[in-house]
Coordinates of C-alpha atoms in Angstrom, one line a residue:
G258 CA 11.5 4.7 -1.3
D259 CA 8.8 2.7 0.4
Q260 CA 6.3 4.1 2.7
L261 CA 5.2 3.0 6.2
E262 CA 1.8 3.9 7.7
L263 CA 0.1 3.9 10.7
L264 CA -3.6 3.5 10.9
D265 CA -6.1 3.4 13.4
M266 CA -8.4 0.6 13.5
Q267 CA -11.2 2.2 11.6
G268 CA -8.6 2.5 8.6
R269 CA -7.9 6.2 9.0
S270 CA -4.6 7.3 8.6
L271 CA -2.6 8.5 11.7
Q272 CA 0.9 9.0 10.3
Q273 CA 3.1 8.3 7.5
W274 CA 6.8 7.7 7.3
S275 CA 9.2 7.3 4.3
V276 CA 11.7 4.6 4.5
E277 CA 14.5 3.3 2.3
P278 CA 14.2 -0.7 1.6
T279 CA 17.0 -3.0 2.4
P280 CA 17.9 -5.9 0.7
F281 CA 18.2 -8.0 4.0
G282 CA 15.6 -6.7 6.4
G283 CA 16.7 -4.2 8.6
S284 CA 14.7 -2.4 11.4
Q285 CA 12.9 1.0 11.7
A286 CA 12.2 3.0 15.2
L287 CA 9.1 4.3 15.3
D288 CA 8.2 7.1 17.8
L289 CA 4.3 6.2 18.9
S290 CA 4.3 8.6 22.1
A291 CA 2.1 10.8 20.6
Y292 CA -0.7 7.8 20.3
P293 CA -2.7 5.9 23.7
A294 CA -2.1 2.5 24.3
G295 CA -4.4 -0.1 22.0
Q296 CA -4.4 -1.4 18.9
Y297 CA -3.2 0.1 15.2
I298 CA -2.8 -1.0 11.8
L299 CA 0.9 -0.6 10.4
R300 CA 0.9 -0.6 6.7
L301 CA 4.3 -1.0 4.5
V302 CA 3.5 -0.2 0.9
G303 CA 6.4 -0.6 -1.4
E304 CA 7.3 -0.8 -5.3
N305 CA 5.3 -4.4 -5.8
Q306 CA 4.4 -5.3 -2.6
Q307 CA 2.1 -4.1 0.5
L308 CA 2.5 -6.0 3.7
T309 CA -0.2 -5.0 6.6
T310 CA 0.0 -6.0 10.1
R311 CA -2.0 -5.4 13.3
L312 CA 0.4 -3.4 15.7
V313 CA -0.5 -3.5 19.7
K314 CA 1.0 -0.6 22.0
E315 CA 0.5 -1.8 25.5
Y316 CA 0.5 0.0 28.7
I317 CA 2.3 -1.5 31.5
P318 CA -0.1 -0.9 34.7
G319 CA 1.9 1.0 37.7
T320 CA 4.4 2.5 35.3
S321 CA 4.6 4.9 33.0
I322 CA 6.1 2.5 30.4
E323 CA 4.4 2.0 27.3
R324 CA 5.6 -0.7 24.7

C-alpha cells in the first residue's frame, strides 16, 4: 500500500498511516485531535509517485471545534 505521512513545518515526521490506493480517487479520514491548530505538511508516497501538500488545522474561537 501507499504511505501517508504527517510532518511538522520543519519536516519532522509526526505520524504515518498505511493506505490502500483506489483507482478512482477516494477519501481517507485522519484523526488529528492530538495535534494543535497550525500548519502541517501531508505527504503521500506511492509506488511511482509522491504528492506533498500543506494542511492547515484551524481552531474556531468560542467553540471547542477544530477543523
